[in-house]
mmCIF file of N, CA and C in Angstrom:
data_model
loop_
_atom_site.group_PDB
_atom_site.id
_atom_site.type_symbol
_atom_site.label_atom_id
_atom_site.label_comp_id
_atom_site.label_asym_id
_atom_site.label_seq_id
_atom_site.Cartn_x
_atom_site.Cartn_y
_atom_site.Cartn_z
ATOM 1 N N ASN O 1 0.850 -1.202 0.000
ATOM 2 C CA ASN O 1 0.000 0.000 0.000
ATOM 3 C C ASN O 1 0.884 1.249 0.000
ATOM 4 N N MET O 2 0.348 2.339 -0.542
ATOM 5 C CA MET O 2 1.188 3.536 -0.633
ATOM 6 C C MET O 2 1.194 4.325 0.666
ATOM 7 N N ILE O 3 2.263 5.046 0.846
ATOM 8 C CA ILE O 3 2.435 5.860 2.043
ATOM 9 C C ILE O 3 1.597 7.125 1.899
ATOM 10 N N GLY O 4 0.991 7.568 2.990
ATOM 11 C CA GLY O 4 0.268 8.845 2.989
ATOM 12 C C GLY O 4 -0.824 8.905 1.950
ATOM 13 N N GLY O 5 -1.633 7.865 1.881
ATOM 14 C CA GLY O 5 -2.598 7.775 0.796
ATOM 15 C C GLY O 5 -3.917 8.477 0.990
ATOM 16 N N SER O 6 -4.217 9.026 2.156
ATOM 17 C CA SER O 6 -5.540 9.621 2.340
ATOM 18 C C SER O 6 -5.684 10.897 1.521
ATOM 19 N N ALA O 7 -6.930 11.203 1.178
ATOM 20 C CA ALA O 7 -7.206 12.393 0.365
ATOM 21 C C ALA O 7 -6.761 13.663 1.093
ATOM 22 N N THR O 8 -6.951 13.682 2.414
ATOM 23 C CA THR O 8 -6.550 14.858 3.196
ATOM 24 C C THR O 8 -5.048 15.057 3.134
ATOM 25 N N THR O 9 -4.298 13.966 3.313
ATOM 26 C CA THR O 9 -2.834 14.035 3.255
ATOM 27 C C THR O 9 -2.377 14.469 1.872
ATOM 28 N N THR O 10 -2.955 13.869 0.836
ATOM 29 C CA THR O 10 -2.595 14.216 -0.536
ATOM 30 C C THR O 10 -2.871 15.692 -0.801
ATOM 31 N N GLY O 11 -4.016 16.186 -0.353
ATOM 32 C CA GLY O 11 -4.371 17.588 -0.553
ATOM 33 C C GLY O 11 -3.406 18.528 0.149
ATOM 34 N N LEU O 12 -3.068 18.212 1.394
ATOM 35 C CA LEU O 12 -2.130 19.045 2.149
ATOM 36 C C LEU O 12 -0.750 19.038 1.514
ATOM 37 N N GLN O 13 -0.289 17.860 1.096
ATOM 38 C CA GLN O 13 1.013 17.777 0.442
ATOM 39 C C GLN O 13 1.021 18.655 -0.804
ATOM 40 N N GLY O 14 -0.047 18.592 -1.570
ATOM 41 C CA GLY O 14 -0.146 19.404 -2.784
ATOM 42 C C GLY O 14 -0.080 20.891 -2.480
ATOM 43 N N GLU O 15 -0.755 21.293 -1.400
ATOM 44 C CA GLU O 15 -0.747 22.708 -1.028
ATOM 45 C C GLU O 15 0.659 23.161 -0.635
ATOM 46 N N PHE O 16 1.380 22.343 0.124
ATOM 47 C CA PHE O 16 2.733 22.728 0.534
ATOM 48 C C PHE O 16 3.710 22.714 -0.639
ATOM 49 N N ILE O 17 3.552 21.755 -1.547
ATOM 50 C CA ILE O 17 4.403 21.723 -2.752
ATOM 51 C C ILE O 17 4.150 22.987 -3.584
ATOM 52 N N THR O 18 2.872 23.381 -3.685
ATOM 53 C CA THR O 18 2.511 24.595 -4.426
ATOM 54 C C THR O 18 3.094 25.836 -3.764
ATOM 55 N N LEU O 19 2.966 25.942 -2.438
ATOM 56 C CA LEU O 19 3.546 27.072 -1.704
ATOM 57 C C LEU O 19 5.044 27.168 -1.975
ATOM 58 N N ALA O 20 5.750 26.047 -1.886
ATOM 59 C CA ALA O 20 7.199 26.037 -2.108
ATOM 60 C C ALA O 20 7.539 26.472 -3.529
ATOM 61 N N ALA O 21 6.764 25.997 -4.506
ATOM 62 C CA ALA O 21 7.031 26.352 -5.908
ATOM 63 C C ALA O 21 6.858 27.851 -6.126
ATOM 64 N N ILE O 22 5.785 28.428 -5.578
ATOM 65 C CA ILE O 22 5.519 29.857 -5.750
ATOM 66 C C ILE O 22 6.606 30.685 -5.054
ATOM 67 N N LEU O 23 7.002 30.269 -3.856
ATOM 68 C CA LEU O 23 8.079 30.967 -3.138
ATOM 69 C C LEU O 23 9.384 30.902 -3.931
ATOM 70 N N ASP O 24 9.656 29.746 -4.533
ATOM 71 C CA ASP O 24 10.866 29.585 -5.369
ATOM 72 C C ASP O 24 10.864 30.559 -6.541
ATOM 73 N N LEU O 25 9.662 30.949 -7.003
ATOM 74 C CA LEU O 25 9.561 31.844 -8.158
ATOM 75 C C LEU O 25 9.641 33.317 -7.754
ATOM 76 N N GLY O 26 9.913 33.566 -6.466
ATOM 77 C CA GLY O 26 10.123 34.937 -6.017
ATOM 78 C C GLY O 26 8.879 35.671 -5.553
ATOM 79 N N TRP O 27 7.754 34.960 -5.483
ATOM 80 C CA TRP O 27 6.523 35.559 -4.961
ATOM 81 C C TRP O 27 6.418 35.226 -3.485
ATOM 82 N N LYS O 28 5.605 35.979 -2.758
ATOM 83 C CA LYS O 28 5.278 35.614 -1.383
ATOM 84 C C LYS O 28 3.993 34.786 -1.461
ATOM 85 N N ALA O 29 3.816 33.891 -0.501
ATOM 86 C CA ALA O 29 2.636 33.027 -0.553
ATOM 87 C C ALA O 29 2.264 32.556 0.835
ATOM 88 N N GLY O 30 0.985 32.308 1.021
ATOM 89 C CA GLY O 30 0.507 31.791 2.297
ATOM 90 C C GLY O 30 -0.714 30.922 2.107
ATOM 91 N N HIS O 31 -0.952 30.077 3.100
ATOM 92 C CA HIS O 31 -2.146 29.235 3.110
ATOM 93 C C HIS O 31 -3.381 30.116 3.257
ATOM 94 N N ALA O 32 -4.449 29.797 2.554
ATOM 95 C CA ALA O 32 -5.682 30.580 2.629
ATOM 96 C C ALA O 32 -6.838 29.665 3.019
ATOM 97 N N PRO O 33 -7.321 29.777 4.259
ATOM 98 C CA PRO O 33 -8.435 28.910 4.667
ATOM 99 C C PRO O 33 -9.780 29.453 4.179
ATOM 100 N N MET O 34 -9.985 29.429 2.856
ATOM 101 C CA MET O 34 -11.216 29.949 2.264
ATOM 102 C C MET O 34 -11.827 28.903 1.342
ATOM 103 N N ASP O 35 -13.134 29.001 1.124
ATOM 104 C CA ASP O 35 -13.781 28.091 0.175
ATOM 105 C C ASP O 35 -13.242 28.344 -1.224
ATOM 106 N N GLY O 36 -12.746 27.305 -1.868
ATOM 107 C CA GLY O 36 -12.317 27.417 -3.262
ATOM 108 C C GLY O 36 -10.927 27.989 -3.447
ATOM 109 N N VAL O 37 -10.322 28.490 -2.385
ATOM 110 C CA VAL O 37 -8.960 29.032 -2.498
ATOM 111 C C VAL O 37 -8.093 28.339 -1.458
ATOM 112 N N ASP O 38 -6.941 27.825 -1.891
ATOM 113 C CA ASP O 38 -6.034 27.124 -0.976
ATOM 114 C C ASP O 38 -4.814 27.956 -0.630
ATOM 115 N N VAL O 39 -4.372 28.768 -1.592
ATOM 116 C CA VAL O 39 -3.135 29.532 -1.437
ATOM 117 C C VAL O 39 -3.357 30.940 -1.990
ATOM 118 N N ILE O 40 -2.812 31.925 -1.296
ATOM 119 C CA ILE O 40 -2.783 33.298 -1.813
ATOM 120 C C ILE O 40 -1.320 33.612 -2.127
ATOM 121 N N ALA O 41 -1.074 34.171 -3.306
ATOM 122 C CA ALA O 41 0.290 34.557 -3.685
ATOM 123 C C ALA O 41 0.284 36.038 -4.028
ATOM 124 N N TRP O 42 1.349 36.739 -3.653
ATOM 125 C CA TRP O 42 1.409 38.157 -3.984
ATOM 126 C C TRP O 42 2.838 38.588 -4.255
ATOM 127 N N SER O 43 2.932 39.600 -5.118
ATOM 128 C CA SER O 43 4.214 40.192 -5.474
ATOM 129 C C SER O 43 3.929 41.651 -5.794
ATOM 130 N N GLY O 44 4.484 42.551 -5.002
ATOM 131 C CA GLY O 44 4.153 43.968 -5.188
ATOM 132 C C GLY O 44 2.663 44.159 -5.052
ATOM 133 N N ASN O 45 2.036 44.774 -6.074
ATOM 134 C CA ASN O 45 0.586 45.003 -6.036
ATOM 135 C C ASN O 45 -0.212 43.866 -6.669
ATOM 136 N N ASP O 46 0.477 42.848 -7.158
ATOM 137 C CA ASP O 46 -0.225 41.727 -7.788
ATOM 138 C C ASP O 46 -0.561 40.665 -6.752
ATOM 139 N N PHE O 47 -1.783 40.160 -6.792
ATOM 140 C CA PHE O 47 -2.110 39.028 -5.934
ATOM 141 C C PHE O 47 -2.887 38.001 -6.742
ATOM 142 N N MET O 48 -2.694 36.739 -6.418
ATOM 143 C CA MET O 48 -3.342 35.642 -7.125
ATOM 144 C C MET O 48 -3.944 34.679 -6.109
ATOM 145 N N ARG O 49 -5.202 34.287 -6.369
ATOM 146 C CA ARG O 49 -5.861 33.267 -5.554
ATOM 147 C C ARG O 49 -5.674 31.931 -6.273
ATOM 148 N N VAL O 50 -5.154 30.956 -5.553
ATOM 149 C CA VAL O 50 -4.774 29.686 -6.177
ATOM 150 C C VAL O 50 -5.564 28.531 -5.568
ATOM 151 N N GLN O 51 -6.165 27.732 -6.439
ATOM 152 C CA GLN O 51 -6.779 26.490 -5.981
ATOM 153 C C GLN O 51 -5.835 25.353 -6.377
ATOM 154 N N VAL O 52 -5.622 24.410 -5.461
ATOM 155 C CA VAL O 52 -4.670 23.320 -5.674
ATOM 156 C C VAL O 52 -5.420 22.013 -5.911
ATOM 157 N N LYS O 53 -5.037 21.300 -6.947
ATOM 158 C CA LYS O 53 -5.563 19.960 -7.218
ATOM 159 C C LYS O 53 -4.367 19.013 -7.258
ATOM 160 N N SER O 54 -4.411 17.982 -6.423
ATOM 161 C CA SER O 54 -3.269 17.075 -6.299
ATOM 162 C C SER O 54 -3.617 15.696 -6.823
ATOM 163 N N ALA O 55 -2.615 15.035 -7.380
ATOM 164 C CA ALA O 55 -2.822 13.653 -7.831
ATOM 165 C C ALA O 55 -1.535 12.864 -7.648
ATOM 166 N N ARG O 56 -1.701 11.573 -7.445
ATOM 167 C CA ARG O 56 -0.572 10.643 -7.399
ATOM 168 C C ARG O 56 -0.564 9.833 -8.685
ATOM 169 N N LEU O 57 0.599 9.288 -9.016
ATOM 170 C CA LEU O 57 0.692 8.441 -10.203
ATOM 171 C C LEU O 57 -0.215 7.233 -10.044
ATOM 172 N N ARG O 58 -0.986 6.953 -11.083
ATOM 173 C CA ARG O 58 -1.858 5.776 -11.083
ATOM 174 C C ARG O 58 -1.773 5.102 -12.444
ATOM 175 N N LYS O 59 -2.009 3.791 -12.429
ATOM 176 C CA LYS O 59 -2.066 3.050 -13.695
ATOM 177 C C LYS O 59 -3.405 3.318 -14.353
ATOM 178 N N GLN O 60 -3.369 3.578 -15.652
ATOM 179 C CA GLN O 60 -4.631 3.730 -16.391
ATOM 180 C C GLN O 60 -5.211 2.347 -16.630
ATOM 181 N N ARG O 61 -6.514 2.216 -16.451
ATOM 182 C CA ARG O 61 -7.153 0.908 -16.619
ATOM 183 C C ARG O 61 -6.957 0.360 -18.031
ATOM 184 N N ASP O 62 -7.150 1.223 -19.020
ATOM 185 C CA ASP O 62 -7.116 0.735 -20.406
ATOM 186 C C ASP O 62 -5.713 0.378 -20.898
ATOM 187 N N ARG O 63 -4.685 1.162 -20.530
ATOM 188 C CA ARG O 63 -3.370 0.901 -21.097
ATOM 189 C C ARG O 63 -2.298 0.477 -20.089
ATOM 190 N N GLY O 64 -2.550 0.686 -18.821
ATOM 191 C CA GLY O 64 -1.518 0.334 -17.851
ATOM 192 C C GLY O 64 -0.378 1.333 -17.762
ATOM 193 N N ALA O 65 -0.459 2.450 -18.527
ATOM 194 C CA ALA O 65 0.565 3.493 -18.428
ATOM 195 C C ALA O 65 0.313 4.293 -17.157
ATOM 196 N N LEU O 66 1.391 4.744 -16.513
ATOM 197 C CA LEU O 66 1.241 5.557 -15.309
ATOM 198 C C LEU O 66 0.934 7.002 -15.683
ATOM 199 N N THR O 67 -0.128 7.563 -15.095
ATOM 200 C CA THR O 67 -0.465 8.962 -15.357
ATOM 201 C C THR O 67 -0.947 9.621 -14.073
ATOM 202 N N TYR O 68 -0.988 10.945 -14.131
ATOM 203 C CA TYR O 68 -1.631 11.731 -13.084
ATOM 204 C C TYR O 68 -3.006 12.101 -13.610
ATOM 205 N N HIS O 69 -4.041 11.818 -12.836
ATOM 206 C CA HIS O 69 -5.400 12.148 -13.262
ATOM 207 C C HIS O 69 -5.949 13.166 -12.272
ATOM 208 N N HIS O 70 -6.051 14.425 -12.705
ATOM 209 C CA HIS O 70 -6.547 15.497 -11.846
ATOM 210 C C HIS O 70 -8.025 15.758 -12.099
ATOM 211 N N GLN O 71 -8.803 15.814 -11.020
ATOM 212 C CA GLN O 71 -10.183 16.288 -11.098
ATOM 213 C C GLN O 71 -10.086 17.806 -11.029
ATOM 214 N N LEU O 72 -10.581 18.501 -12.038
ATOM 215 C CA LEU O 72 -10.413 19.948 -12.101
ATOM 216 C C LEU O 72 -11.642 20.709 -11.624
ATOM 217 N N GLY O 73 -12.743 20.011 -11.492
ATOM 218 C CA GLY O 73 -13.991 20.671 -11.119
ATOM 219 C C GLY O 73 -14.089 20.933 -9.631
ATOM 220 N N SER O 74 -15.065 21.747 -9.261
ATOM 221 C CA SER O 74 -15.341 22.046 -7.856
ATOM 222 C C SER O 74 -16.699 21.495 -7.488
ATOM 223 N N GLY O 75 -16.912 21.276 -6.214
ATOM 224 C CA GLY O 75 -18.214 20.807 -5.746
ATOM 225 C C GLY O 75 -18.187 19.321 -5.481
ATOM 226 N N ARG O 76 -18.858 18.917 -4.428
ATOM 227 C CA ARG O 76 -18.798 17.517 -4.010
ATOM 228 C C ARG O 76 -19.598 16.615 -4.942
ATOM 229 N N ASP O 77 -20.828 17.006 -5.260
ATOM 230 C CA ASP O 77 -21.695 16.132 -6.048
ATOM 231 C C ASP O 77 -21.675 16.502 -7.520
ATOM 232 N N LYS O 78 -22.178 17.669 -7.826
ATOM 233 C CA LYS O 78 -22.180 18.105 -9.219
ATOM 234 C C LYS O 78 -20.929 18.945 -9.449
ATOM 235 N N LYS O 79 -20.015 18.399 -10.206
ATOM 236 C CA LYS O 79 -18.770 19.122 -10.459
ATOM 237 C C LYS O 79 -19.024 20.285 -11.414
ATOM 238 N N THR O 80 -18.455 21.436 -11.088
ATOM 239 C CA THR O 80 -18.584 22.587 -11.976
ATOM 240 C C THR O 80 -17.198 23.005 -12.431
ATOM 241 N N ARG O 81 -17.148 23.637 -13.590
ATOM 242 C CA ARG O 81 -15.863 24.093 -14.119
ATOM 243 C C ARG O 81 -15.299 25.198 -13.242
ATOM 244 N N PRO O 82 -13.972 25.391 -13.291
ATOM 245 C CA PRO O 82 -13.360 26.444 -12.483
ATOM 246 C C PRO O 82 -14.019 27.798 -12.706
ATOM 247 N N ASP O 83 -14.189 28.541 -11.609
ATOM 248 C CA ASP O 83 -14.870 29.830 -11.646
ATOM 249 C C ASP O 83 -13.865 30.923 -11.318
ATOM 250 N N GLN O 84 -13.559 31.761 -12.305
ATOM 251 C CA GLN O 84 -12.532 32.790 -12.112
ATOM 252 C C GLN O 84 -12.971 33.879 -11.140
ATOM 253 N N ARG O 85 -14.266 33.876 -10.751
ATOM 254 C CA ARG O 85 -14.681 34.820 -9.708
ATOM 255 C C ARG O 85 -14.235 34.316 -8.339
ATOM 256 N N VAL O 86 -13.985 33.010 -8.229
ATOM 257 C CA VAL O 86 -13.590 32.404 -6.955
ATOM 258 C C VAL O 86 -12.069 32.358 -6.819
ATOM 259 N N TYR O 87 -11.391 31.926 -7.864
ATOM 260 C CA TYR O 87 -9.928 31.875 -7.826
ATOM 261 C C TYR O 87 -9.359 32.177 -9.202
ATOM 262 N N ASP O 88 -8.064 32.509 -9.227
ATOM 263 C CA ASP O 88 -7.414 32.959 -10.459
ATOM 264 C C ASP O 88 -6.624 31.860 -11.160
ATOM 265 N N ILE O 89 -5.935 31.069 -10.366
ATOM 266 C CA ILE O 89 -5.000 30.086 -10.933
ATOM 267 C C ILE O 89 -5.269 28.717 -10.338
ATOM 268 N N LEU O 90 -5.253 27.718 -11.213
ATOM 269 C CA LEU O 90 -5.384 26.330 -10.787
ATOM 270 C C LEU O 90 -3.991 25.716 -10.800
ATOM 271 N N ALA O 91 -3.592 25.150 -9.660
ATOM 272 C CA ALA O 91 -2.288 24.485 -9.557
ATOM 273 C C ALA O 91 -2.530 22.987 -9.590
ATOM 274 N N ARG O 92 -1.987 22.314 -10.609
ATOM 275 C CA ARG O 92 -2.126 20.859 -10.687
ATOM 276 C C ARG O 92 -0.807 20.252 -10.217
ATOM 277 N N VAL O 93 -0.869 19.530 -9.112
ATOM 278 C CA VAL O 93 0.350 19.023 -8.480
ATOM 279 C C VAL O 93 0.535 17.535 -8.749
ATOM 280 N N ALA O 94 1.732 17.191 -9.195
ATOM 281 C CA ALA O 94 2.146 15.797 -9.338
ATOM 282 C C ALA O 94 2.889 15.452 -8.049
ATOM 283 N N ILE O 95 2.169 14.825 -7.113
ATOM 284 C CA ILE O 95 2.722 14.571 -5.785
ATOM 285 C C ILE O 95 4.036 13.790 -5.858
ATOM 286 N N ASP O 96 4.057 12.716 -6.636
ATOM 287 C CA ASP O 96 5.229 11.837 -6.662
ATOM 288 C C ASP O 96 6.487 12.560 -7.145
ATOM 289 N N GLN O 97 6.316 13.535 -8.038
ATOM 290 C CA GLN O 97 7.468 14.279 -8.565
ATOM 291 C C GLN O 97 7.660 15.628 -7.886
ATOM 292 N N ARG O 98 6.718 15.979 -7.002
ATOM 293 C CA ARG O 98 6.746 17.284 -6.333
ATOM 294 C C ARG O 98 6.879 18.424 -7.328
ATOM 295 N N ARG O 99 6.025 18.379 -8.337
ATOM 296 C CA ARG O 99 6.044 19.391 -9.392
ATOM 297 C C ARG O 99 4.648 19.966 -9.572
ATOM 298 N N VAL O 100 4.602 21.229 -10.027
ATOM 299 C CA VAL O 100 3.325 21.914 -10.201
ATOM 300 C C VAL O 100 3.206 22.462 -11.614
ATOM 301 N N PHE O 101 2.027 22.297 -12.189
ATOM 302 C CA PHE O 101 1.684 22.905 -13.473
ATOM 303 C C PHE O 101 0.565 23.892 -13.186
ATOM 304 N N PHE O 102 0.822 25.181 -13.456
ATOM 305 C CA PHE O 102 -0.138 26.241 -13.175
ATOM 306 C C PHE O 102 -0.908 26.604 -14.437
ATOM 307 N N VAL O 103 -2.202 26.924 -14.283
ATOM 308 C CA VAL O 103 -2.987 27.376 -15.428
ATOM 309 C C VAL O 103 -4.021 28.390 -14.932
ATOM 310 N N ALA O 104 -4.269 29.415 -15.751
ATOM 311 C CA ALA O 104 -5.282 30.415 -15.398
ATOM 312 C C ALA O 104 -6.647 29.735 -15.350
ATOM 313 N N ALA O 105 -7.429 30.032 -14.313
ATOM 314 C CA ALA O 105 -8.748 29.397 -14.148
ATOM 315 C C ALA O 105 -9.627 29.608 -15.370
ATOM 316 N N CYS O 106 -9.524 30.804 -15.981
ATOM 317 C CA CYS O 106 -10.379 31.099 -17.134
ATOM 318 C C CYS O 106 -10.031 30.232 -18.351
ATOM 319 N N GLY O 107 -8.875 29.587 -18.328
ATOM 320 C CA GLY O 107 -8.464 28.750 -19.463
ATOM 321 C C GLY O 107 -8.788 27.283 -19.295
ATOM 322 N N VAL O 108 -9.414 26.920 -18.182
ATOM 323 C CA VAL O 108 -9.721 25.512 -17.939
ATOM 324 C C VAL O 108 -11.135 25.235 -18.427
ATOM 325 N N ASN O 109 -11.265 24.304 -19.380
ATOM 326 C CA ASN O 109 -12.595 24.064 -19.947
ATOM 327 C C ASN O 109 -13.007 22.602 -19.882
ATOM 328 N N LYS O 110 -12.378 21.841 -18.993
ATOM 329 C CA LYS O 110 -12.837 20.462 -18.802
ATOM 330 C C LYS O 110 -12.801 20.117 -17.320
ATOM 331 N N LEU O 111 -13.431 19.009 -16.961
ATOM 332 C CA LEU O 111 -13.563 18.651 -15.556
ATOM 333 C C LEU O 111 -12.458 17.741 -15.044
ATOM 334 N N SER O 112 -11.726 17.095 -15.959
ATOM 335 C CA SER O 112 -10.601 16.282 -15.498
ATOM 336 C C SER O 112 -9.560 16.206 -16.600
ATOM 337 N N GLU O 113 -8.347 15.859 -16.212
ATOM 338 C CA GLU O 113 -7.278 15.787 -17.206
ATOM 339 C C GLU O 113 -6.205 14.812 -16.754
ATOM 340 N N ARG O 114 -5.685 14.072 -17.712
ATOM 341 C CA ARG O 114 -4.563 13.163 -17.441
ATOM 342 C C ARG O 114 -3.300 13.740 -18.055
ATOM 343 N N ARG O 115 -2.189 13.630 -17.332
ATOM 344 C CA ARG O 115 -0.884 14.050 -17.844
ATOM 345 C C ARG O 115 0.149 13.009 -17.452
ATOM 346 N N SER O 116 1.168 12.877 -18.288
ATOM 347 C CA SER O 116 2.206 11.872 -18.055
ATOM 348 C C SER O 116 3.273 12.393 -17.088
ATOM 349 N N PRO O 117 4.014 11.478 -16.478
ATOM 350 C CA PRO O 117 5.153 11.895 -15.642
ATOM 351 C C PRO O 117 6.160 12.707 -16.456
ATOM 352 N N GLU O 118 6.289 12.400 -17.737
ATOM 353 C CA GLU O 118 7.225 13.134 -18.607
ATOM 354 C C GLU O 118 6.825 14.603 -18.721
ATOM 355 N N PHE O 119 5.520 14.853 -18.782
ATOM 356 C CA PHE O 119 5.032 16.234 -18.851
ATOM 357 C C PHE O 119 5.521 17.009 -17.630
ATOM 358 N N TYR O 120 5.381 16.400 -16.447
ATOM 359 C CA TYR O 120 5.780 17.083 -15.212
ATOM 360 C C TYR O 120 7.294 17.158 -15.042
ATOM 361 N N ALA O 121 8.026 16.395 -15.837
ATOM 362 C CA ALA O 121 9.493 16.394 -15.723
ATOM 363 C C ALA O 121 10.143 17.562 -16.480
ATOM 364 N N GLN O 122 9.373 18.302 -17.283
ATOM 365 C CA GLN O 122 9.945 19.435 -18.026
ATOM 366 C C GLN O 122 10.621 20.391 -17.053
ATOM 367 N N HIS O 123 11.873 20.760 -17.357
ATOM 368 C CA HIS O 123 12.680 21.483 -16.367
ATOM 369 C C HIS O 123 12.130 22.855 -16.012
ATOM 370 N N ASP O 124 11.476 23.551 -16.940
ATOM 371 C CA ASP O 124 11.003 24.907 -16.615
ATOM 372 C C ASP O 124 9.479 24.961 -16.490
ATOM 373 N N LEU O 125 8.866 23.800 -16.249
ATOM 374 C CA LEU O 125 7.402 23.714 -16.203
ATOM 375 C C LEU O 125 6.794 24.707 -15.213
ATOM 376 N N GLU O 126 7.302 24.737 -13.981
ATOM 377 C CA GLU O 126 6.695 25.588 -12.964
ATOM 378 C C GLU O 126 6.818 27.059 -13.324
ATOM 379 N N GLU O 127 8.024 27.484 -13.661
ATOM 380 C CA GLU O 127 8.229 28.901 -13.967
ATOM 381 C C GLU O 127 7.446 29.341 -15.191
ATOM 382 N N SER O 128 7.550 28.581 -16.284
ATOM 383 C CA SER O 128 6.878 29.012 -17.519
ATOM 384 C C SER O 128 5.365 28.986 -17.364
ATOM 385 N N SER O 129 4.827 27.966 -16.679
ATOM 386 C CA SER O 129 3.361 27.902 -16.541
ATOM 387 C C SER O 129 2.859 28.970 -15.562
ATOM 388 N N TRP O 130 3.616 29.274 -14.516
ATOM 389 C CA TRP O 130 3.217 30.335 -13.575
ATOM 390 C C TRP O 130 3.198 31.691 -14.283
ATOM 391 N N LEU O 131 4.271 32.017 -15.001
ATOM 392 C CA LEU O 131 4.349 33.311 -15.687
ATOM 393 C C LEU O 131 3.221 33.465 -16.694
ATOM 394 N N ARG O 132 2.929 32.397 -17.431
ATOM 395 C CA ARG O 132 1.850 32.436 -18.422
ATOM 396 C C ARG O 132 0.493 32.625 -17.736
ATOM 397 N N ALA O 133 0.251 31.877 -16.659
ATOM 398 C CA ALA O 133 -1.029 31.970 -15.949
ATOM 399 C C ALA O 133 -1.221 33.375 -15.383
ATOM 400 N N VAL O 134 -0.171 33.940 -14.781
ATOM 401 C CA VAL O 134 -0.250 35.290 -14.208
ATOM 402 C C VAL O 134 -0.558 36.309 -15.308
ATOM 403 N N GLU O 135 0.110 36.159 -16.438
ATOM 404 C CA GLU O 135 -0.098 37.067 -17.574
ATOM 405 C C GLU O 135 -1.563 37.033 -18.034
ATOM 406 N N ILE O 136 -2.123 35.831 -18.159
ATOM 407 C CA ILE O 136 -3.512 35.676 -18.601
ATOM 408 C C ILE O 136 -4.475 36.280 -17.580
ATOM 409 N N VAL O 137 -4.231 36.035 -16.285
ATOM 410 C CA VAL O 137 -5.103 36.589 -15.245
ATOM 411 C C VAL O 137 -5.087 38.107 -15.303
ATOM 412 N N LYS O 138 -3.899 38.698 -15.443
ATOM 413 C CA LYS O 138 -3.796 40.166 -15.498
ATOM 414 C C LYS O 138 -4.519 40.720 -16.726
ATOM 415 N N GLU O 139 -4.357 40.081 -17.880
ATOM 416 C CA GLU O 139 -5.050 40.516 -19.098
ATOM 417 C C GLU O 139 -6.559 40.464 -18.897
ATOM 418 N N THR O 140 -7.046 39.373 -18.313
ATOM 419 C CA THR O 140 -8.480 39.190 -18.089
ATOM 420 C C THR O 140 -9.004 40.254 -17.140
ATOM 421 N N ARG O 141 -8.252 40.551 -16.084
ATOM 422 C CA ARG O 141 -8.685 41.588 -15.125
ATOM 423 C C ARG O 141 -8.758 42.947 -15.804
ATOM 424 N N ASN O 142 -7.789 43.255 -16.667
ATOM 425 C CA ASN O 142 -7.787 44.539 -17.368
ATOM 426 C C ASN O 142 -8.996 44.672 -18.284
ATOM 427 N N GLU O 143 -9.369 43.552 -18.944
ATOM 428 C CA GLU O 143 -10.522 43.576 -19.842
ATOM 429 C C GLU O 143 -11.812 43.805 -19.060
ATOM 430 N N GLN O 144 -11.854 43.369 -17.808
ATOM 431 C CA GLN O 144 -13.091 43.471 -17.012
ATOM 432 C C GLN O 144 -13.226 44.848 -16.352
ATOM 433 N N ARG O 145 -12.167 45.653 -16.364
ATOM 434 C CA ARG O 145 -12.235 46.968 -15.703
ATOM 435 C C ARG O 145 -13.091 47.943 -16.481
#
């Protein structure tokens, strides 16, 4: 059996991995005990509300390949797509590799997604995806003003 397998443990690990990744990128960050938001990140006058989704490597039933399968929706029963009024950035954490892929909430248009360990192994994944997500959030906010 795997170590630390409970959903609560997996979620907490994902939040701490996300906090560490954001801090590594030169932003300040803290835990946010709010509905729909797990982490708040800020740099100067910029702030981002981050929701964290964590997954462990699992074998796919059909092919037996190891993948990370993230549930991207919110809500216990009826899953809804990410809501940019609630949070700005979705952090998808690959627990086993301790890596994060960031995406602007407004760019997420499905309820779940599978990604390979190779995807998470890209050396600049965290930095490039964070910068892109922040850029999109800022553009979207400017359009709404």
